[in-house]
Amino acid sequence: MDDIFNSNIGIIIDVVLAFIVVFLLGIGYVGYKDYAKNKGSQKTDVNSNHSDDENNNLNI
């Protein structure tokens, strides 16, 4: 009985771990896709803000 119970728990843990890994990879892929899209669409905004920050630092 104990051996069957332990093997079933091992299978459940494997399934849960596999699901977590797939879930995290999915989040990472979607997050990276959104980040790349935002970076591409706001490229000029980021550069202008960066230059403003540099000018402010030089003025100080």
Coordinates of N, CA and C in Angstrom, one line a residue, residues 16-29:
V16 N 2.6 18.2 -11.6 CA 2.5 19.6 -11.1 C 3.7 20.4 -11.5
L17 N 4.9 19.8 -11.3 CA 6.1 20.5 -11.7 C 6.1 20.8 -13.2
A18 N 5.7 19.8 -14.0 CA 5.7 20.0 -15.5 C 4.8 21.1 -15.8
F19 N 3.6 21.2 -15.2 CA 2.6 22.2 -15.4 C 3.2 23.6 -15.0
I20 N 3.9 23.7 -13.9 CA 4.5 24.9 -13.4 C 5.5 25.4 -14.4
V21 N 6.4 24.5 -14.9 CA 7.4 24.9 -15.9 C 6.8 25.4 -17.2
V22 N 5.8 24.7 -17.7 CA 5.1 25.2 -18.9 C 4.5 26.5 -18.7
F23 N 3.8 26.7 -17.5 CA 3.1 27.9 -17.2 C 4.1 29.1 -17.1
L24 N 5.3 28.9 -16.5 CA 6.3 29.9 -16.4 C 6.9 30.2 -17.7
L25 N 7.1 29.2 -18.5 CA 7.7 29.5 -19.9 C 6.7 30.2 -20.7
G26 N 5.4 29.9 -20.6 CA 4.4 30.7 -21.3 C 4.3 32.1 -20.9
I27 N 4.4 32.4 -19.6 CA 4.4 33.8 -19.1 C 5.7 34.5 -19.6
G28 N 6.8 33.8 -19.5 CA 8.1 34.4 -20.0 C 8.0 34.8 -21.5
Y29 N 7.4 33.9 -22.3 CA 7.3 34.1 -23.7 C 6.4 35.3 -24.0

